[in-house]
Coordinates of C-alpha atoms in Angstrom, one line a residue:
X1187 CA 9.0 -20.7 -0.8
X1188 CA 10.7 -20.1 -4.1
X1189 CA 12.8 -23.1 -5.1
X1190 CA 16.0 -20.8 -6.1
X1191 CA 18.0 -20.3 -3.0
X1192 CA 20.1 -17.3 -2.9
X1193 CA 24.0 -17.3 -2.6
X1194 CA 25.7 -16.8 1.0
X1195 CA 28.5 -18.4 3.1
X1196 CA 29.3 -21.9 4.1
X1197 CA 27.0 -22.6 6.6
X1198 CA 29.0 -24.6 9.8
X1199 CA 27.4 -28.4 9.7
X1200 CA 27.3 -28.1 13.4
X1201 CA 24.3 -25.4 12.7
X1202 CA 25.8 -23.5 15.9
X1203 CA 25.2 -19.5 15.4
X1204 CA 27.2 -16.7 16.4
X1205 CA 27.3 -14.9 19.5
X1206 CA 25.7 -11.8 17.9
X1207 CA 22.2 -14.1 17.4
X1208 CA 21.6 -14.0 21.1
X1209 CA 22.1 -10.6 21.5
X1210 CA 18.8 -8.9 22.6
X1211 CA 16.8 -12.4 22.0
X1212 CA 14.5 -12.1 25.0
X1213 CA 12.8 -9.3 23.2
X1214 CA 11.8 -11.9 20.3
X1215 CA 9.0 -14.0 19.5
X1216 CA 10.3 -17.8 18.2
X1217 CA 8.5 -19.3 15.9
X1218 CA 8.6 -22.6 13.5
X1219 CA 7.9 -23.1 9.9
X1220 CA 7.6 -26.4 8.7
X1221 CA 8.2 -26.9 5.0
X1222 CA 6.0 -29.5 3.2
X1223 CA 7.3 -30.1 0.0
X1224 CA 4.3 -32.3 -1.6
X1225 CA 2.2 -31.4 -4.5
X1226 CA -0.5 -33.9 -5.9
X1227 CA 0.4 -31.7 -9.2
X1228 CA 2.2 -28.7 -9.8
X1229 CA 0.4 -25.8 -10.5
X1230 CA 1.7 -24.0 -13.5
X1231 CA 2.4 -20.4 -11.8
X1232 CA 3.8 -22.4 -9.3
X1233 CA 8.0 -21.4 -8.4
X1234 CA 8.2 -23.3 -5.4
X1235 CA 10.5 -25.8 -4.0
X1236 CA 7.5 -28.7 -4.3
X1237 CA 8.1 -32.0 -5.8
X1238 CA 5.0 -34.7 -6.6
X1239 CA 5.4 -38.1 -4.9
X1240 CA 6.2 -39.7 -7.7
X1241 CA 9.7 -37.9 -8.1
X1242 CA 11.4 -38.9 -4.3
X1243 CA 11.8 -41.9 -2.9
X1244 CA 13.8 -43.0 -0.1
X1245 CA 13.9 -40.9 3.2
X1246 CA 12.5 -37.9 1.0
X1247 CA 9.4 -39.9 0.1
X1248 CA 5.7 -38.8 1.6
X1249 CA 5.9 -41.7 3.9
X1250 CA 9.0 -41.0 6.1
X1251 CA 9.0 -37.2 5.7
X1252 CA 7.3 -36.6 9.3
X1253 CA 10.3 -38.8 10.6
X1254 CA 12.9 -36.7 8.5
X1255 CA 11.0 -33.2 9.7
X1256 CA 11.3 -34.4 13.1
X1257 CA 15.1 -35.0 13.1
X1258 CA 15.4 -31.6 12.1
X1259 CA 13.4 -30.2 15.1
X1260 CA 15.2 -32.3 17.6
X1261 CA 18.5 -31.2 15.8
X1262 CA 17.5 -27.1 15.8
X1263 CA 16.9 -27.6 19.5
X1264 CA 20.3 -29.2 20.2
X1265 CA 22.0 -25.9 18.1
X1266 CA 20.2 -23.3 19.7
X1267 CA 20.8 -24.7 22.9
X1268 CA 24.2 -25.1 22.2
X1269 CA 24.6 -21.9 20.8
X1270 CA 23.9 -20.4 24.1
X1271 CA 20.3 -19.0 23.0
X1272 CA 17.6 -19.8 26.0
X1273 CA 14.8 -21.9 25.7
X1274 CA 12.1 -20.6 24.2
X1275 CA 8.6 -21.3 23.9
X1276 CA 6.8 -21.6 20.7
X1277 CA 4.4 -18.7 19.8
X1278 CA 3.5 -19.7 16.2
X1279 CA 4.1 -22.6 14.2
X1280 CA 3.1 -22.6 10.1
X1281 CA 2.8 -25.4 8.0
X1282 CA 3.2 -24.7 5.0
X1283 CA 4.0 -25.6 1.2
X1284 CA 3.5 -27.6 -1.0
X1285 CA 0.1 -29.0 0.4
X1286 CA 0.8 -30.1 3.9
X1287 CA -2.2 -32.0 4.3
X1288 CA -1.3 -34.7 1.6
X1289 CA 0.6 -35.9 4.5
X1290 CA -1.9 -38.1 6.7
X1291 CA -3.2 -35.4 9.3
X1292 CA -1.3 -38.0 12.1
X1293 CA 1.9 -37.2 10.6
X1294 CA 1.6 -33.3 10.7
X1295 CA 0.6 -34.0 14.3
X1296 CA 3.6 -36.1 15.2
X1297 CA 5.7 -33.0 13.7
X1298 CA 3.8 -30.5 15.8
X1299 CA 3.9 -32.8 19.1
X1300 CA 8.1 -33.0 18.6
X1301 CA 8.4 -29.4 18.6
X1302 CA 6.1 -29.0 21.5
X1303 CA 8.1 -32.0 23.1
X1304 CA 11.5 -29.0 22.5
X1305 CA 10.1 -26.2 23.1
X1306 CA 6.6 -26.1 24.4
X1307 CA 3.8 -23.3 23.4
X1308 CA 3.1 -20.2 24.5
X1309 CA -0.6 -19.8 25.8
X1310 CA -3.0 -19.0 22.7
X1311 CA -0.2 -19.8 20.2
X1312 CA -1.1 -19.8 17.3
X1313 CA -0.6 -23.3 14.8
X1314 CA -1.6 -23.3 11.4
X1315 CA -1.6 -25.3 8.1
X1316 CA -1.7 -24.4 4.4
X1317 CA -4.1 -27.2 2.7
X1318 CA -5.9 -27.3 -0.6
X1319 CA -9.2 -27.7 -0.4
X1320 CA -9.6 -31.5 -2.2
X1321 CA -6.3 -32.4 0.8
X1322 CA -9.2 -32.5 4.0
X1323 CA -11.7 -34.7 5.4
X1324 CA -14.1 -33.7 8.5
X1325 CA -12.2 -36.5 10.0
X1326 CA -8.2 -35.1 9.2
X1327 CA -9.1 -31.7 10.6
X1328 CA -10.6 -33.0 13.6
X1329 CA -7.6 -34.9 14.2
X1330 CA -5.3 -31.7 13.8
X1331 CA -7.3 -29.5 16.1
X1332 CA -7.2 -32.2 18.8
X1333 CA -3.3 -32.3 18.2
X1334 CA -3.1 -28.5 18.7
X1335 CA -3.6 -26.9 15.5
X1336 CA -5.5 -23.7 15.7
X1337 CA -6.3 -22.6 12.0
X1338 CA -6.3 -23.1 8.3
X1339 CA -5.6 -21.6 5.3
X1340 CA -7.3 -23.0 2.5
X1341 CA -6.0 -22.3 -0.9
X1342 CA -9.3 -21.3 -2.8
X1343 CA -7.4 -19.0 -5.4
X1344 CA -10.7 -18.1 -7.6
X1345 CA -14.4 -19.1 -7.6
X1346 CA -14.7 -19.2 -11.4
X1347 CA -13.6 -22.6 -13.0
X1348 CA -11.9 -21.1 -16.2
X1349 CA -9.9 -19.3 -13.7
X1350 CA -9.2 -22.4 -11.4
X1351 CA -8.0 -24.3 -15.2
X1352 CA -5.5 -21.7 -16.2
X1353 CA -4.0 -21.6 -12.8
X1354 CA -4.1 -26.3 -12.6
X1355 CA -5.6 -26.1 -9.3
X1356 CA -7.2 -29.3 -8.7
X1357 CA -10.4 -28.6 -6.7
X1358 CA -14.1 -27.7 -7.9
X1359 CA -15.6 -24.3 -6.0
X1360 CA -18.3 -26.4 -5.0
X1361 CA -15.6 -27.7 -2.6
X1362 CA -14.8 -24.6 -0.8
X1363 CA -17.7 -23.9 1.0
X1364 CA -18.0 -27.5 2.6
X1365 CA -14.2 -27.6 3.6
X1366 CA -14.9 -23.9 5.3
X1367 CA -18.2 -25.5 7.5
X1368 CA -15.4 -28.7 8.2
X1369 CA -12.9 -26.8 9.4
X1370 CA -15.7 -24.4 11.6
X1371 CA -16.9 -28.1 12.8
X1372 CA -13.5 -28.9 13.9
X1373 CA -13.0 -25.5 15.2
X1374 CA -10.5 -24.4 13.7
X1375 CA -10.3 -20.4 12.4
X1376 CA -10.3 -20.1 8.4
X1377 CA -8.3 -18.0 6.0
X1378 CA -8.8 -18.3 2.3
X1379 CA -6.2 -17.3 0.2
X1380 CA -7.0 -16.0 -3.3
X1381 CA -4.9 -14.9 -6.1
X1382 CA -6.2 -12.0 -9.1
X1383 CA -4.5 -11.4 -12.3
X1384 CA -4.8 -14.8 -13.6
X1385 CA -4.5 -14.4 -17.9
X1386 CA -8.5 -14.3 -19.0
X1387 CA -9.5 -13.3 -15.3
X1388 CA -12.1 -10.5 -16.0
X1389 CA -12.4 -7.9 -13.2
X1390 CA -16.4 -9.7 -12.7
X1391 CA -14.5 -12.9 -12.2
X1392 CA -12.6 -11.5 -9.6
X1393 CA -15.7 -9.4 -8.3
X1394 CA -17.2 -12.7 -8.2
X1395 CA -14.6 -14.9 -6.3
X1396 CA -14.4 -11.8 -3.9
X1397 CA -18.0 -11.9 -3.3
X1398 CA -18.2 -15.8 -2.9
X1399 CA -15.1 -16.2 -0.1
X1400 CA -16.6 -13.5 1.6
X1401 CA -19.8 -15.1 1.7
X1402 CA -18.3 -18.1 3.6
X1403 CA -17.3 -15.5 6.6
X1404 CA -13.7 -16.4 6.8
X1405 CA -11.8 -15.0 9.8
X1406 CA -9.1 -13.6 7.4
X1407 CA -8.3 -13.4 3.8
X1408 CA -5.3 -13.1 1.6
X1409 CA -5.5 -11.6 -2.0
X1410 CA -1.7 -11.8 -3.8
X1411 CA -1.3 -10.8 -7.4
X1412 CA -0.1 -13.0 -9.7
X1413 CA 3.8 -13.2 -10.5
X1414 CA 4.4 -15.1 -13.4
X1415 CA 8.2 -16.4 -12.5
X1416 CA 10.7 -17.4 -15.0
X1417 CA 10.7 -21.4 -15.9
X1418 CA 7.4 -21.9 -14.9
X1419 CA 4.8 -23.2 -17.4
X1420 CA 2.7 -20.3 -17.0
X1421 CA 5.2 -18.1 -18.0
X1422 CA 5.8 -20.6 -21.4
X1423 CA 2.6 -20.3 -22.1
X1424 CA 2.5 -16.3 -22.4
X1425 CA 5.9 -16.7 -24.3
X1426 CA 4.2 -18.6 -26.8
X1427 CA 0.8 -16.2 -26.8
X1428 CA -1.6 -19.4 -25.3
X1429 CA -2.6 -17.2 -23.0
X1430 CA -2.4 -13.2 -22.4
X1431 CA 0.1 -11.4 -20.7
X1432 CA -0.3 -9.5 -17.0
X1433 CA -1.3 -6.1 -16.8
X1434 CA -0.2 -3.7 -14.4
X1435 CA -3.6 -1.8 -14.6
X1436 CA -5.4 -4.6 -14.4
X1437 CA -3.9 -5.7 -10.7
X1438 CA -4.2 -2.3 -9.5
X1439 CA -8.1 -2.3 -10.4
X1440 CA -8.4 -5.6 -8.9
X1441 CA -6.6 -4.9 -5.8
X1442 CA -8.9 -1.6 -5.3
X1443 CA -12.0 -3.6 -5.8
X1444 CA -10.7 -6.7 -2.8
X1445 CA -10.0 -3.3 -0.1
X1446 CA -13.6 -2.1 -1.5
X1447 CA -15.3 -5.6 -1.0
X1448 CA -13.4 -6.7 2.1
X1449 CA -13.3 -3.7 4.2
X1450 CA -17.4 -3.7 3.5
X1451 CA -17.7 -7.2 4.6
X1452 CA -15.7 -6.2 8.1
X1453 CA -12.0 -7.1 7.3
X1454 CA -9.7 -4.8 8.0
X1455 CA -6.1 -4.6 6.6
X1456 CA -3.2 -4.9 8.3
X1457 CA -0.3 -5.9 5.7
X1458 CA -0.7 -5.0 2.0
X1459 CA -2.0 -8.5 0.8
X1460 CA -3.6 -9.6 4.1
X1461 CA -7.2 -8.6 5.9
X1462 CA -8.4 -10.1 9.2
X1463 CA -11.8 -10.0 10.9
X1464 CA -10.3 -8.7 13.6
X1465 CA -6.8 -8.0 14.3
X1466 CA -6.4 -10.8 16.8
X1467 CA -7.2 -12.8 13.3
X1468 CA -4.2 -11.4 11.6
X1469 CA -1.6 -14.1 10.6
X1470 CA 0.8 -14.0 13.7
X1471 CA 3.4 -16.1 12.2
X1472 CA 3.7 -14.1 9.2
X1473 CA 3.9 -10.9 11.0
X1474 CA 6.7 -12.5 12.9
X1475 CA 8.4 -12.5 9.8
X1476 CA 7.1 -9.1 8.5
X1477 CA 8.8 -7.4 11.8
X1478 CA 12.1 -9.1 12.3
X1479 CA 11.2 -12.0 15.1
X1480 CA 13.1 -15.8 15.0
X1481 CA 12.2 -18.6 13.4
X1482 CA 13.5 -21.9 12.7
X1483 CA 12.5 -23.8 9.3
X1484 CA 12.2 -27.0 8.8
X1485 CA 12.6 -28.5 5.8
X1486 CA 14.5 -28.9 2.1
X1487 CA 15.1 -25.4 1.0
X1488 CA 13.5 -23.6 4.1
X1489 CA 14.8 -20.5 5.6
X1490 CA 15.7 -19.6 9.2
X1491 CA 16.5 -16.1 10.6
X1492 CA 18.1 -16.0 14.6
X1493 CA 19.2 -12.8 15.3
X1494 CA 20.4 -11.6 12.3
X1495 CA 21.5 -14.7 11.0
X1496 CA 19.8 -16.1 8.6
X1497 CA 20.3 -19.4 6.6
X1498 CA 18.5 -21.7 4.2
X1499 CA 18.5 -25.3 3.7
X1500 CA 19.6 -27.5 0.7
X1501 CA 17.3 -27.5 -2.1
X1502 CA 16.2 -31.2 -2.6
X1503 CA 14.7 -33.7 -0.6
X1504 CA 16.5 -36.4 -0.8
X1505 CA 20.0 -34.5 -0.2
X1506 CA 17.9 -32.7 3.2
X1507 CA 17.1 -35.9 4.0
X1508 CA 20.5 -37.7 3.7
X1509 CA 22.1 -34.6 5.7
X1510 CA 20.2 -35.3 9.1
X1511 CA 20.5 -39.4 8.7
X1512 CA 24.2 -38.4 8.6
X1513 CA 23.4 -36.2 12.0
X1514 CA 24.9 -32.8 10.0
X1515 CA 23.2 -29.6 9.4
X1516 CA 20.7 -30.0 6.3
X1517 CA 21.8 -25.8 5.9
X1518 CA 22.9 -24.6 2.2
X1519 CA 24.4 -21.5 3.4
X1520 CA 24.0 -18.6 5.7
X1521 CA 24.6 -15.4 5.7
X1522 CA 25.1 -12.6 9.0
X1523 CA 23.0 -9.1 8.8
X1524 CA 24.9 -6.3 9.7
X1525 CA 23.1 -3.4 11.2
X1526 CA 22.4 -1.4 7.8
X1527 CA 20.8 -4.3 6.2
X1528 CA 18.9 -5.2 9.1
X1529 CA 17.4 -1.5 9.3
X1530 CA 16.8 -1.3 4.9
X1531 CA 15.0 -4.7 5.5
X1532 CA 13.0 -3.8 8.7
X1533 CA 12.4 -0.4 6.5
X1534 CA 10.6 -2.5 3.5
X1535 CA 8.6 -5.3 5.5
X1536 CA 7.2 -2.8 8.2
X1537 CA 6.1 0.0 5.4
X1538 CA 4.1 -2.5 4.3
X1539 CA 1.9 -3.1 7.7
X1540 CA -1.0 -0.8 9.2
X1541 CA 0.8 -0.5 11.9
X1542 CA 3.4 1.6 10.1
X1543 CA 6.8 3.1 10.7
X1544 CA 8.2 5.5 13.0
X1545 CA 9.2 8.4 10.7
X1546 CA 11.9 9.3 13.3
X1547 CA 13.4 5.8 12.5
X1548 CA 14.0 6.7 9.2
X1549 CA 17.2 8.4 7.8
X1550 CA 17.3 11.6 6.6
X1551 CA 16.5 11.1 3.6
X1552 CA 13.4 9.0 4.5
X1553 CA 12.2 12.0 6.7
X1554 CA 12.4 15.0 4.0
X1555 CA 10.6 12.7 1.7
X1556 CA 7.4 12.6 4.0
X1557 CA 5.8 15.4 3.0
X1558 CA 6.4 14.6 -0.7
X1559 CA 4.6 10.8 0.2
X1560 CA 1.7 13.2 1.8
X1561 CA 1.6 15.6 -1.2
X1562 CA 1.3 12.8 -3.6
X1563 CA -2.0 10.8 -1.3
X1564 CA 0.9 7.7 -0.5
X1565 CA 0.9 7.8 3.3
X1566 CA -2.1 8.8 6.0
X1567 CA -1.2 12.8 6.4
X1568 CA -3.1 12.4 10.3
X1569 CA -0.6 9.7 11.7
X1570 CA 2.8 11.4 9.1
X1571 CA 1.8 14.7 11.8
X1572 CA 1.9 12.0 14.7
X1573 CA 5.2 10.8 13.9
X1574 CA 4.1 7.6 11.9
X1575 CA 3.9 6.6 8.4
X1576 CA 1.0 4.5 7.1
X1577 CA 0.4 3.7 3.3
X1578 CA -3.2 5.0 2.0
X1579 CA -4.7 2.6 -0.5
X1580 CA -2.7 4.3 -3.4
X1581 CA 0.5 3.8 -1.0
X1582 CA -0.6 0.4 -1.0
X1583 CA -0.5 -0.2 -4.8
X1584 CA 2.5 1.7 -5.4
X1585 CA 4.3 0.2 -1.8
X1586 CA 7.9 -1.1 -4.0
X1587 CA 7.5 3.0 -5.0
X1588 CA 7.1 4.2 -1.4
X1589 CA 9.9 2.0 0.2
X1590 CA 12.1 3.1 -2.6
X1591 CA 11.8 6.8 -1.7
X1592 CA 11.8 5.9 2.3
X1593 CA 15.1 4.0 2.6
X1594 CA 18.1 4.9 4.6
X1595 CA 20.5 7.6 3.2

């Protein structure tokens, strides 16, 4: 969750929505992201809205964050209801961060049991948590799979320790591996998330993390490129030449060698920077997001979307916190989709999935340039003739590329 929010309009402190947000809402799954916001350090490629528990105090501090989250969940339930939306039950809920699991594991369950308390589950709903791997114990992720949690995504990042130092994460390799047979032993599903491009990453580091998680049989993996984001001490460090800069080149070899090594080990893709064992594996919740559902988030500097409307919540902890002890909207600002920007954004996430996009969705535009996207090995001729278009590998490297040429007129 990047810790600059964007600009938009007063958002009402009442956090009632528009008529329009109801508007075809039985045909869309609700979900609920819960934003973390601890960090027993800050990672130094890190851009998001995270804060070490030494900075907060007060109703922002680790210790009464559960009972902060909370009265934003009871408060989202009063607005949508009083926004005329119907009650809905939960399909997905995503902790995330931050490290969630720096919070005692009883707290994250005393989140997830308030929002059930709202809104209930749907059966097989899917409840997750980011955690690093030094945040676990056998004994905390046996307590959040008897609360309800389903799976975890461990931040494993690189096997190679140089790697693992550049990048300040705080756990050994030697970790991984153990936290993986915990979370099996709890039985909860694992996804590791890795990240390639790191400055002084050679491509048999990355072949070598690759190899490693796979050998661990996660249920799904993620593989992101590195951004290095302005004001971030990674990206002071290349400034001043401490470390190298990123290479385009580099990623795109990396990226071709994770499809080569986790399509052999059984994972198929189904988003650009996602693989799942199998696709009941994929990442519900983030698909949710990828195709346009709801979802409420909870948290300083988390984002919402309800029908179109979509708003985001004040940047620091202790002003979220202060907002619902005063019983008002903790919401920055807001801002309502019309039906163009809806469609250009539904356009860019859904390229970006296996599952594709309807070519006769697309404007005119988007349609002639098919067969220039066929002619140039970007999208999977086969399904273009069938009426969808579906990225090839080199569609998946040059995806910003392929939107760009696909988008309404």
């Amino acid at each position: 969750m990047p810790s600059i929010l964007p600009l938009g309009d007063p958002a009402p402190s009442d956090g009632l929505l528009p008529a329009q947000a109801a508007d075809g809402v039985a045909g869309r799954a609700f979900g609920l992201y819960v934003h973390i916001p601890f960090c027993a350090v800050r990672c130094g490629y890190c851009d998001f809205n995270t804060y070490t528990a030494t900075e907060l105090g007060g109703g922002a501090s680790q210790d009464a964050y559960a009972s902060t989250a909370i009265a934003e969940v009871e408060f989202a339930a009063k607005a949508l209801r009083a926004s005329g939306l119907p009650d809905r039950r939960l399909g997905t809920v995503f902790f995330g961060g931050g490290t969630p699991t720096l919070l005692p594991a009883e707290d994250l369950a005393r989140i997830l049991t308030a929002a059930v308390a709202e809104w209930g589950l749907e059966p097989g709903a899917e409840v997750t948590t980011e955690a690093n791997p030094d945040s676990v114990t056998p004994e905390s992720l046996h307590l959040l799979a008897d609360a309800g949690f389903t799976r975890v995504s461990f931040g494993m990042q690189s096997a190679v320790p140089h790697v693992l130092k550049v990048l300040d994460r705080t756990h050994t390799p030697s970790r991984v591996p153990q936290v993986v047979q915990w979370a099996r032993d709890a039985g909860l599903a694992v996804s590791l998330d890795l990240i390639y491009g790191t400055p002084g990453e050679s491509l048999e580091d990355w072949r070598y993390s690759l190899e490693t998680a796979l050998s661990y049989g996660p249920d799904h993996i993620s593989a992101y490129a590195l951004i290095v984001e302005d004001g971030t001490k990674l990206a002071a460090q290349i400034r001043r030449g401490e470390v190298p800069g990123i290479d385009d080149d580099d990623h795109a070899d990396k990226y071709e060698l994770a499809d080569e090594l986790i399509s052999a080990a059984g994972l198929g893709w189904y988003e650009v920077s996602n693989w799942s064992r199998t696709p009941e594996q994929a990442c519900r919740h983030n698909l949710a997001y990828w195709r346009g559902d709801d979802w409420w988030g909870i948290g300083p500097g988390a984002h919402s979307h309800v029908g179109g409307v979509r708003w985001w919540n004040v940047k620091h902890p202790t002003a979220y916190a202060g907002r619902l002890a005063g019983g008002v909207s903790p919401a920055a600002g807001r801002e309502t989709l019309d039906a163009e920007t809806r469609n250009v954004e539904r356009v860019m996430l859904e390229a970006r999935l296996s599952s594709g996009l309807e070519v006769a969705g697309l404007g005119s535009s988007g349609r002639h340039a098919v067969a220039g996207l066929i002619a140039d090995g970007l999208v999977d001729p086969a399904l273009a003739f069938k009426g969808r278009l579906v990225l090839t590998l080199k569609g998946r490297l040059l995806a910003d590329a392929v939107v760009r040429r696909i988008l309404p007129d």
